[in-house]
Amino acid sequence: MKKIKIFLFAAAMLLSTACHNLLDEDVRSQITDNHLNTATGFNEGVNASYSFIRSFYGFNEHGPTATVFGTDEFTNGFDGSQKSFNFYDFGLNPRHAVVTGLWSNLYIAINTCNAVITRAPIVEGVEESLKTRRVAEVRFLRAQYYFLLVQMFGPVHLSLTEVQGVETSATRAPVPEVYKVIIDDLNFAIQNLPNVNSEYGRATKPAAEHLLAKVYLTKAGSSAKEADDYSKAATLARNVINNYNFQLLDDYIKVFEQGEGEKNAEVVWSVQNSKNMATAGQVGCCDGGNTMHSYFLMKYDDLPGMERDTENGRPWARFRPTRYTLEQIFDRELDDRYEKIFKRVFYTNRPGTYTINGRQITLAMGDTALYLTDREWTQEEINRANYAVWTPSRQNERVYPTLTKFLDPERTDVQEMRGSRDYLLYRLAETHLIAAEALMMDGRKEEAVEHINIIRRRAAKKGTTEAETLANKNAMEITADQLDIDFILDERSRELLGEMTRWFDLVRTGKLLERVKKHNPDASNIQPFHVLRPIPQEQIDRTDNDFPQNEGY
């Protein structure tokens, strides 16, 4: 299948005529407005609508900063200027560049979608059935963009038609109105999208169903809640699980294999990236592509025997796992996910003689250079090691186990930020977890447990014999009396660690303050109002009517 190619020049083209960035006062112009009414312009507009999903999921560090930091899973590493999202201090304010960037990009994305939807009836030269399908794709994307906005900011400005020029009036629509738009868009998408798209990466019916299931699950915990939200979420998630050809891979880590392995049976929908750097583009401080490979890495490149290389990655040292993540959530005797997603051993790529453990040690290429232990070692054990040893008590903002899910050794050189990995946005494991949470909250624990146990059995360690493997799988199963929202959150950590869901998960379940205070001591400043992000000050300043700020900011 062909991968859909999303070019930034198409996005720029839409921005020229669909300038709904509410922060901008100027109108940019690059091509004639009439181009959007042609078959070629319409197709470029659809592709441009896709491009903005990358601006949140991996194109730069704005999306990861807003979703990974300030949770129970990750605290701050050594580098970066975004730590206020973890500290919840005065730096997390309406003028923060990440807040402004998220808001701005999502509204540009929405108006790009609106331009396509508005122009579709007058576009000639496109078969009507194809036009309807393309509009369904774009409405799926618009729903995704509004869903991100309402989760982060609460009441937001609603715009459903193309804006051509300067708009200085805006109002904050109530949360129920925003959810109605999202649900209407997704229902249209479900009715008009194919089960499988011939161009890999375009939206599909099951992708829209997965998203709508998550929308209902989230809506159920909001001011827009209705009695049947959990039931609807469960039905949609189960439909994705049972009525298509998706399946969990036998080996958890195979889901994250780079290259053709990214297009596996567990992926419901992914955000596309290309190895062609000519189409990757540049955004802000980061060079396009998928940059997620940099953010979870420890500073290995200034330690004895090590230098930066493409295999180990470009270490920006943003996100460091909390002690809760490293020591509490995984049963290391039975669950193989911890071992498969964390790198704790680094091998020499800069041979030489170094002072290690108080003595001179010569490291040859490929020798163990450093080892991050999962328990405290005695001094005698450390002295016997011919490599640097970092016990849990010595690990810090610079040195900590590295999450490997997003590593990209196929980058062209050690400094290259533009990665080519697809971002696996919806995968079947999360669909099971959505179903489990919805069923549990709907009072159907026995049914919910079935979905949890499917995930846990896949994660069981393989034994030396089939009987031992089966015993491990059975031991990983839970019963209905063990299931509660904290167990579901723990299971979501084990399965989805680092996959940009956690801040949303904790807010959705009402657990943000409780679990952050319990498991992330660096985030002790967190307050109840932090369940929403601040409205960008530029948005307020450039609106000629009252546009209220979120409480606490």
Coordinates of C-alpha atoms in Angstrom, one line a residue:
M1 CA 0.0 0.0 0.0
K2 CA 1.1 3.5 -0.7
K3 CA 1.9 5.8 2.2
I4 CA 0.1 9.1 2.1
K5 CA 2.7 11.9 1.6
I6 CA 2.0 15.1 3.5
F7 CA 3.9 18.1 2.3
L8 CA 4.4 21.2 4.3
F9 CA 4.1 23.4 1.2
A10 CA 0.5 22.3 1.0
A11 CA 0.0 23.3 4.6
A12 CA 1.6 26.7 3.8
M13 CA -0.7 27.0 0.8
L14 CA -3.8 26.6 3.0
L15 CA -2.5 29.0 5.6
S16 CA -2.4 31.7 2.9
T17 CA -6.1 31.6 2.3
A18 CA -7.3 30.1 5.6
C19 CA -5.6 32.3 8.1
H20 CA -7.6 31.3 11.2
N21 CA -4.6 31.4 13.6
L22 CA -6.4 33.6 16.1
L23 CA -3.1 35.0 17.3
D24 CA -2.1 36.5 13.9
E25 CA -3.1 40.0 12.8
D26 CA -1.6 39.8 9.3
V27 CA -2.9 38.0 6.3
R28 CA -0.4 36.0 4.4
S29 CA -0.7 35.3 0.7
Q30 CA 1.3 32.9 -1.4
I31 CA -1.1 31.7 -4.2
T32 CA -4.4 32.6 -5.7
D33 CA -7.5 31.9 -3.7
N34 CA -9.1 30.1 -6.6
H35 CA -6.6 27.3 -6.5
L36 CA -8.4 25.8 -3.6
N37 CA -11.5 25.4 -5.7
T38 CA -9.7 23.1 -8.2
A39 CA -9.3 19.4 -8.0
T40 CA -5.6 19.8 -7.4
G41 CA -6.0 22.5 -4.8
F42 CA -8.7 20.4 -3.0
N43 CA -6.4 17.4 -2.8
E44 CA -3.6 19.6 -1.5
G45 CA -5.9 21.0 1.1
V46 CA -6.9 17.5 2.3
N47 CA -3.2 16.5 2.6
A48 CA -2.4 19.8 4.4
S49 CA -5.1 18.9 7.0
Y50 CA -3.2 15.8 7.8
S51 CA 0.1 17.6 8.2
F52 CA -0.8 19.3 11.5
I53 CA -1.4 16.1 13.3
R54 CA 2.4 15.8 13.2
S55 CA 2.8 19.2 14.9
F56 CA 1.4 17.6 18.0
Y57 CA 2.6 14.1 17.7
G58 CA 6.4 14.3 17.4
F59 CA 7.1 17.1 15.0
N60 CA 8.5 19.2 17.9
E61 CA 8.5 18.9 21.7
H62 CA 5.3 20.8 22.4
G63 CA 2.9 17.9 22.4
P64 CA 5.2 15.6 24.4
T65 CA 5.8 18.4 26.9
A66 CA 2.1 18.9 27.5
T67 CA 1.4 15.2 27.9
V68 CA 4.4 13.5 29.4
F69 CA 5.7 16.1 31.9
G70 CA 4.0 16.7 35.2
T71 CA 2.6 13.1 35.6
D72 CA 3.3 10.2 37.8
E73 CA 5.3 8.5 35.0
F74 CA 7.9 11.0 34.1
T75 CA 9.7 13.9 35.7
N76 CA 12.4 16.2 34.3
G77 CA 15.7 15.3 33.0
F78 CA 18.8 17.6 32.8
D79 CA 18.1 19.6 29.6
G80 CA 15.4 21.8 28.3
S81 CA 13.5 25.0 29.0
Q82 CA 10.1 23.3 29.4
K83 CA 10.5 22.1 33.0
S84 CA 7.7 24.3 34.3
F85 CA 5.3 21.8 32.9
N86 CA 6.7 19.3 35.4
F87 CA 7.3 21.7 38.3
Y88 CA 3.9 23.4 37.9
D89 CA 5.6 26.6 38.9
F90 CA 5.2 30.3 37.8
G91 CA 6.8 29.5 34.5
L92 CA 3.7 27.5 33.4
N93 CA 1.8 30.6 32.5
P94 CA -0.2 32.2 29.6
R95 CA 3.0 33.5 27.9
H96 CA 4.8 30.1 27.7
A97 CA 5.8 29.3 24.2
V98 CA 4.5 25.8 24.4
V99 CA 1.1 26.9 25.4
T100 CA 1.0 29.5 22.6
G101 CA 2.4 27.0 20.0
L102 CA -0.1 24.3 20.8
W103 CA -3.1 26.7 20.6
S104 CA -1.9 28.4 17.5
N105 CA -1.1 25.2 15.5
L106 CA -4.4 23.5 16.4
Y107 CA -6.4 26.5 15.3
I108 CA -4.4 26.8 12.0
A109 CA -5.1 23.1 11.6
I110 CA -8.9 23.5 12.3
N111 CA -9.2 26.3 9.7
T112 CA -7.3 24.3 7.2
C113 CA -9.9 21.6 7.7
N114 CA -12.7 24.2 7.5
A115 CA -11.3 25.5 4.2
V116 CA -11.6 22.0 2.7
I117 CA -15.0 21.4 4.1
T118 CA -16.3 24.8 3.0
R119 CA -14.9 24.6 -0.5
A120 CA -15.9 21.0 -1.2
P121 CA -19.4 21.7 -2.7
I122 CA -17.9 24.0 -5.4
V123 CA -14.9 21.9 -6.3
E124 CA -15.2 20.4 -9.8
G125 CA -13.3 17.5 -11.3
V126 CA -13.5 15.3 -8.2
E127 CA -15.9 12.4 -8.2
E128 CA -18.6 13.0 -5.6
S129 CA -18.0 9.7 -3.7
L130 CA -14.3 10.5 -3.5
K131 CA -15.1 14.1 -2.4
T132 CA -17.4 12.8 0.4
R133 CA -14.7 10.4 1.6
R134 CA -12.1 13.1 1.6
V135 CA -14.4 15.4 3.6
A136 CA -14.9 12.6 6.0
E137 CA -11.1 12.3 6.4
V138 CA -10.9 16.0 7.2
R139 CA -13.8 15.9 9.6
F140 CA -12.1 13.1 11.4
L141 CA -9.0 15.3 11.7
R142 CA -10.9 18.3 12.8
A143 CA -12.5 16.2 15.6
Q144 CA -9.0 15.1 16.7
Y145 CA -7.8 18.7 16.8
Y146 CA -10.9 19.9 18.8
F147 CA -10.5 16.9 21.1
L148 CA -7.0 18.0 22.0
L149 CA -8.1 21.5 22.5
V150 CA -11.0 20.7 24.8
Q151 CA -9.0 18.3 26.9
M152 CA -6.2 20.9 27.5
F153 CA -8.1 24.2 27.6
G154 CA -11.7 23.4 28.5
P155 CA -14.2 25.8 26.8
V156 CA -12.7 26.9 23.5
H157 CA -13.6 29.0 20.5
L158 CA -15.7 27.0 17.9
S159 CA -15.3 27.7 14.3
L160 CA -16.8 25.4 11.7
T161 CA -16.4 27.5 8.5
E162 CA -13.4 28.9 6.7
V163 CA -12.1 32.3 7.8
Q164 CA -10.4 34.4 5.2
G165 CA -8.6 37.3 6.8
V166 CA -8.2 38.8 10.2
E167 CA -10.6 37.6 13.0
T168 CA -10.4 39.5 16.2
S169 CA -13.7 38.4 17.8
A170 CA -13.8 35.0 19.6
T171 CA -15.9 33.4 22.4
R172 CA -15.3 30.3 24.5
A173 CA -18.0 27.8 23.7
P174 CA -19.2 25.6 26.6
V175 CA -17.6 22.1 26.8
P176 CA -20.8 20.3 25.8
E177 CA -21.0 22.3 22.6
V178 CA -17.4 21.4 21.8
Y179 CA -18.1 17.7 22.4
K180 CA -21.2 17.9 20.1
V181 CA -19.0 19.2 17.2
I182 CA -16.5 16.4 17.8
I183 CA -19.1 13.7 18.0
D184 CA -20.9 15.0 14.9
D185 CA -17.7 15.0 12.9
L186 CA -16.8 11.5 14.0
N187 CA -20.2 10.1 13.2
F188 CA -19.9 11.6 9.7
A189 CA -16.5 10.1 9.4
I190 CA -17.7 6.6 10.5
Q191 CA -20.5 6.7 8.0
N192 CA -18.3 7.7 5.1
L193 CA -14.8 6.2 5.6
P194 CA -13.7 2.8 4.3
N195 CA -12.7 0.0 6.6
V196 CA -9.2 0.0 5.0
N197 CA -7.7 2.8 3.0
S198 CA -5.7 1.9 -0.1
E199 CA -3.3 4.8 0.8
Y200 CA -1.8 3.8 4.1
G201 CA -2.1 6.6 6.6
R202 CA -5.4 8.0 5.5
A203 CA -8.2 7.9 8.0
T204 CA -10.4 4.9 8.2
K205 CA -13.7 3.9 9.8
P206 CA -12.1 1.9 12.7
A207 CA -9.7 4.8 13.4
A208 CA -12.8 7.1 13.7
E209 CA -14.5 4.5 16.0
H210 CA -11.4 4.2 18.2
L211 CA -11.3 8.0 18.6
L212 CA -15.0 8.3 19.2
A213 CA -14.8 5.6 21.9
K214 CA -12.1 7.6 23.6
V215 CA -14.1 10.8 23.2
Y216 CA -17.1 9.3 25.0
L217 CA -14.8 7.9 27.7
T218 CA -13.4 11.3 28.3
K219 CA -16.7 13.1 28.0
A220 CA -18.2 10.9 30.7
G221 CA -15.9 12.5 33.2
S222 CA -16.5 16.1 32.0
S223 CA -19.3 18.7 32.4
A224 CA -20.7 17.3 29.2
K225 CA -21.3 13.8 30.6
E226 CA -24.4 11.8 29.7
A227 CA -25.7 8.6 31.2
D228 CA -24.8 6.4 28.3
D229 CA -21.3 7.7 27.5
Y230 CA -19.5 4.7 29.0
S231 CA -21.8 2.3 27.2
K232 CA -21.2 4.0 23.9
A233 CA -17.5 4.0 24.5
A234 CA -17.5 0.3 25.2
T235 CA -19.6 -0.6 22.2
L236 CA -17.4 1.4 19.8
A237 CA -14.1 0.0 21.3
R238 CA -15.5 -3.6 21.1
N239 CA -16.5 -3.0 17.5
V240 CA -12.9 -2.1 16.6
I241 CA -11.6 -5.1 18.4
N242 CA -14.1 -7.6 17.0
N243 CA -15.1 -6.5 13.5
Y244 CA -11.9 -5.8 11.7
N245 CA -8.6 -7.6 11.1
F246 CA -6.6 -6.0 13.9
Q247 CA -4.8 -8.2 16.4
L248 CA -2.3 -7.9 19.1
L249 CA 1.2 -9.0 18.1
D250 CA 2.6 -12.0 20.0
D251 CA 5.6 -10.0 21.2
Y252 CA 4.9 -6.6 22.7
I253 CA 8.2 -5.0 21.5
K254 CA 7.6 -6.0 17.9
V255 CA 4.9 -3.3 17.8
F256 CA 7.7 -0.7 17.8
E257 CA 10.0 -2.1 15.2
Q258 CA 11.1 0.5 12.8
G259 CA 10.5 0.4 9.0
E260 CA 7.9 -2.0 7.6
G261 CA 7.3 -3.4 11.0
E262 CA 5.5 -0.1 11.9
K263 CA 2.7 -1.2 9.6
N264 CA 1.6 -4.1 11.8
A265 CA -1.7 -5.7 12.6
E266 CA -1.9 -3.9 16.0
V267 CA -1.9 -0.4 14.5
V268 CA -5.3 1.1 14.1
W269 CA -4.0 4.4 12.8
S270 CA -0.6 6.1 12.7
V271 CA 0.8 9.5 11.9
Q272 CA 3.1 9.2 8.9
N273 CA 6.7 10.4 8.6
S274 CA 9.1 10.0 5.7
K275 CA 12.8 9.2 5.2
N276 CA 12.8 11.9 2.5
M277 CA 14.3 14.8 4.4
A278 CA 13.3 17.2 1.5
T279 CA 9.6 16.8 2.6
A280 CA 10.3 16.8 6.4
G281 CA 10.4 20.6 6.7
Q282 CA 11.3 22.6 9.7
V283 CA 9.2 23.8 12.6
G284 CA 10.3 26.2 15.3
C285 CA 13.5 25.1 17.1
C286 CA 13.2 21.5 15.7
D287 CA 13.9 20.1 12.3
G288 CA 10.6 18.4 11.3
G289 CA 10.1 14.7 11.1
N290 CA 9.5 12.6 14.2
T291 CA 11.7 14.0 17.0
M292 CA 10.4 11.7 19.7
H293 CA 13.7 9.7 19.6
S294 CA 15.5 12.5 21.5
Y295 CA 13.4 13.3 24.5
F296 CA 13.6 10.1 26.7
L297 CA 17.4 9.6 26.5
M298 CA 19.9 10.0 29.3
K299 CA 23.1 11.9 28.8
Y300 CA 25.2 8.9 27.9
D301 CA 27.5 10.7 25.5
D302 CA 29.7 12.4 28.2
L303 CA 30.3 9.2 30.2
P304 CA 33.5 7.0 30.1
G305 CA 33.7 5.0 26.9
M306 CA 30.8 6.7 25.2
E307 CA 30.2 9.3 22.5
R308 CA 27.0 10.2 20.6
D309 CA 26.0 7.9 17.9
T310 CA 22.9 7.2 15.8
E311 CA 22.2 3.8 17.6
N312 CA 21.9 5.3 21.1
G313 CA 20.4 8.5 19.9
R314 CA 20.7 12.3 20.3
P315 CA 20.2 12.8 24.0
W316 CA 18.1 15.8 24.8
A317 CA 17.4 14.4 28.3
R318 CA 13.9 15.8 28.7
F319 CA 11.9 13.1 30.3
R320 CA 13.2 10.9 33.2
P321 CA 11.1 8.1 34.5
T322 CA 10.0 8.5 38.1
R323 CA 10.9 5.9 40.8
Y324 CA 7.2 4.8 40.6
T325 CA 7.7 3.9 37.0
L326 CA 11.0 2.2 37.5
E327 CA 10.3 0.4 40.8
Q328 CA 6.6 0.0 41.4
I329 CA 4.3 -0.6 38.4
F330 CA 6.0 -3.6 36.7
D331 CA 6.1 -7.1 38.2
R332 CA 9.6 -7.9 36.9
E333 CA 9.3 -11.6 37.6
L334 CA 6.3 -12.1 35.3
D335 CA 5.9 -9.0 33.1
D336 CA 8.5 -8.6 30.2
R337 CA 7.5 -5.1 29.3
Y338 CA 10.0 -3.4 31.6
E339 CA 13.0 -5.3 30.2
K340 CA 11.9 -4.7 26.6
I341 CA 11.3 -0.9 26.8
F342 CA 14.2 0.3 29.0
K343 CA 17.8 0.4 28.1
R344 CA 20.1 0.0 31.1
V345 CA 23.4 -1.2 29.5
F346 CA 25.5 0.9 27.2
Y347 CA 28.4 -0.6 25.2
T348 CA 31.7 1.2 24.5
N349 CA 31.8 3.2 21.2
R350 CA 34.8 5.4 22.3
P351 CA 37.6 3.0 23.3
G352 CA 40.2 4.2 25.8
T353 CA 41.5 4.1 29.3
Y354 CA 39.3 5.8 31.9
T355 CA 39.1 6.2 35.7
I356 CA 36.1 4.0 36.7
N357 CA 35.2 2.9 40.2
G358 CA 38.4 4.5 41.5
R359 CA 40.8 2.6 39.1
Q360 CA 42.1 2.7 35.6
I361 CA 40.1 0.6 33.2
T362 CA 40.7 0.1 29.5
L363 CA 37.5 -0.3 27.5
A364 CA 37.7 -1.8 24.0
M365 CA 35.0 -1.3 21.3
G366 CA 31.9 -3.2 22.3
D367 CA 32.8 -3.7 26.0
T368 CA 30.2 -2.8 28.6
A369 CA 30.8 0.8 29.4
L370 CA 28.1 1.5 31.9
Y371 CA 25.3 -0.4 33.7
L372 CA 22.3 1.1 35.4
T373 CA 21.3 -1.5 38.0
D374 CA 17.8 -2.0 39.3
R375 CA 19.0 -2.6 42.9
E376 CA 21.6 -1.2 45.2
W377 CA 25.1 -2.9 44.9
T378 CA 27.6 -3.3 47.7
Q379 CA 30.8 -1.4 47.3
E380 CA 32.6 -4.7 46.9
E381 CA 30.3 -5.6 43.9
I382 CA 31.0 -2.1 42.4
N383 CA 34.7 -2.5 42.8
R384 CA 34.7 -5.8 40.9
A385 CA 33.0 -4.3 37.9
N386 CA 35.1 -3.3 34.8
Y387 CA 32.6 -0.7 33.8
A388 CA 30.8 2.3 35.4
V389 CA 27.9 1.2 37.7
W390 CA 25.0 3.5 38.4
T391 CA 22.8 2.1 41.2
P392 CA 19.3 3.5 41.8
S393 CA 20.5 5.9 44.5
R394 CA 23.1 7.4 42.1
Q395 CA 20.8 7.8 39.2
N396 CA 19.9 11.5 38.6
E397 CA 18.7 14.0 36.0
R398 CA 21.5 13.1 33.7
V399 CA 21.8 9.3 34.2
Y400 CA 18.6 7.1 34.2
P401 CA 17.2 4.2 32.2
T402 CA 16.3 5.2 28.7
L403 CA 12.9 4.4 27.2
T404 CA 13.6 2.8 23.8
K405 CA 10.2 2.8 22.1
F406 CA 11.0 5.9 19.9
L407 CA 14.7 5.4 19.2
D408 CA 15.5 6.0 15.5
P409 CA 18.9 4.6 14.5
E410 CA 18.0 5.1 10.8
R411 CA 18.6 8.9 11.1
T412 CA 21.2 10.1 8.6
D413 CA 23.7 11.3 11.2
V414 CA 24.2 11.8 14.9
Q415 CA 23.0 15.4 15.0
E416 CA 19.9 14.9 12.8
M417 CA 16.7 15.6 14.6
R418 CA 14.4 14.6 11.8
G419 CA 13.3 11.1 12.4
S420 CA 11.4 8.9 10.0
R421 CA 9.4 6.7 12.4
D422 CA 5.6 6.7 12.1
Y423 CA 3.9 7.8 15.3
L424 CA 1.5 4.9 16.3
L425 CA -1.3 7.0 17.6
Y426 CA -4.1 4.4 17.9
R427 CA -3.2 0.8 18.5
L428 CA -5.4 -2.2 19.5
A429 CA -3.9 -2.6 22.9
E430 CA -5.2 0.9 23.9
T431 CA -8.6 0.0 22.3
H432 CA -8.8 -3.0 24.8
L433 CA -7.9 -0.6 27.6
I434 CA -10.6 1.9 26.5
A435 CA -13.1 -1.0 26.5
A436 CA -12.0 -2.2 29.9
E437 CA -12.3 1.3 31.5
A438 CA -15.7 2.0 29.9
L439 CA -17.1 -1.4 30.9
M440 CA -15.8 -1.1 34.5
M441 CA -17.3 2.4 34.8
D442 CA -20.5 1.1 33.3
G443 CA -20.7 -1.5 36.1
R444 CA -19.6 -4.5 34.0
K445 CA -16.4 -5.6 35.7
E446 CA -16.4 -9.2 34.6
E447 CA -16.5 -8.1 31.0
A448 CA -13.9 -5.4 31.6
V449 CA -11.4 -7.9 33.1
E450 CA -11.5 -9.9 29.9
H451 CA -9.9 -7.0 28.0
I452 CA -7.3 -6.4 30.7
N453 CA -6.3 -10.0 30.8
I454 CA -5.8 -10.1 27.0
I455 CA -3.2 -7.4 27.4
R456 CA -1.6 -8.9 30.4
R457 CA -1.3 -12.4 28.9
R458 CA 0.6 -11.0 25.9
A459 CA 3.0 -9.3 28.3
A460 CA 3.8 -12.5 30.3
K461 CA 7.5 -13.5 30.2
K462 CA 8.3 -16.5 28.0
G463 CA 9.4 -19.5 30.0
T464 CA 12.0 -22.2 29.1
T465 CA 9.1 -24.6 28.4
E466 CA 5.5 -24.1 27.1
A467 CA 4.2 -25.2 30.5
E468 CA 6.2 -22.4 32.2
T469 CA 5.1 -19.8 29.7
L470 CA 1.4 -20.9 30.2
A471 CA 1.9 -20.7 34.0
N472 CA 3.3 -17.1 33.6
K473 CA 0.3 -16.1 31.5
N474 CA -2.1 -17.5 34.0
A475 CA -0.3 -15.7 36.8
M476 CA -0.6 -12.4 35.0
E477 CA -4.4 -12.6 34.9
I478 CA -6.5 -10.7 37.4
T479 CA -10.0 -11.2 38.7
A480 CA -12.9 -8.7 38.8
D481 CA -12.4 -7.9 42.5
Q482 CA -8.8 -6.6 41.7
L483 CA -10.0 -4.2 39.1
D484 CA -10.4 -0.5 39.9
I485 CA -9.5 2.8 38.3
D486 CA -6.0 2.7 39.8
F487 CA -5.3 -0.7 38.4
I488 CA -6.4 0.5 35.0
L489 CA -4.1 3.5 35.2
D490 CA -1.3 1.2 36.2
E491 CA -2.0 -1.1 33.3
R492 CA -2.1 1.9 31.0
S493 CA 1.3 2.9 32.3
R494 CA 2.7 -0.6 31.7
E495 CA 1.4 -0.7 28.2
L496 CA 1.4 2.9 26.9
L497 CA 4.4 4.4 28.8
G498 CA 5.6 7.5 27.1
E499 CA 3.0 7.4 24.3
M500 CA 1.6 10.9 25.1
T501 CA -1.6 9.7 26.9
R502 CA -0.7 10.1 30.5
W503 CA -1.6 13.7 31.4
F504 CA -4.9 13.2 29.6
D505 CA -5.5 9.9 31.4
L506 CA -4.9 11.4 34.9
V507 CA -7.2 14.4 34.1
R508 CA -9.9 12.2 32.7
T509 CA -10.0 9.9 35.7
G510 CA -9.8 12.7 38.3
K511 CA -6.4 11.3 39.5
L512 CA -4.0 14.0 38.4
L513 CA -3.3 15.7 41.7
E514 CA -3.5 12.5 43.8
R515 CA -1.0 10.5 41.7
V516 CA 1.3 13.4 40.8
K517 CA 1.7 14.3 44.5
K518 CA 2.2 10.7 45.4
H519 CA 4.7 9.7 42.8
N520 CA 6.4 12.9 41.4
P521 CA 8.1 14.9 44.1
D522 CA 9.4 17.4 41.6
A523 CA 5.8 18.4 40.8
S524 CA 4.8 19.3 44.4
N525 CA 3.5 22.7 43.3
I526 CA 0.5 21.2 41.5
Q527 CA -2.8 22.8 42.3
P528 CA -6.4 21.8 41.4
F529 CA -6.6 24.4 38.6
H530 CA -3.7 22.6 36.8
V531 CA -6.2 20.2 35.2
L532 CA -6.4 22.8 32.5
R533 CA -3.7 24.7 30.7
P534 CA -3.6 28.5 30.5
I535 CA -5.2 30.3 27.6
P536 CA -2.4 32.0 25.7
Q537 CA -2.1 35.7 26.6
E538 CA -1.7 36.6 23.0
Q539 CA -5.1 35.2 22.3
I540 CA -6.7 37.3 25.0
D541 CA -4.8 40.4 24.0
R542 CA -5.7 40.2 20.4
T543 CA -9.4 39.5 20.9
D544 CA -11.5 42.7 20.9
N545 CA -14.1 41.2 23.2
D546 CA -13.8 39.5 26.6
F547 CA -12.0 36.1 26.3
P548 CA -11.7 34.8 29.9
Q549 CA -8.5 33.2 31.2
N550 CA -8.7 29.8 32.9
E551 CA -8.9 29.8 36.7
G552 CA -5.6 30.1 38.5
Y553 CA -3.6 31.7 35.7

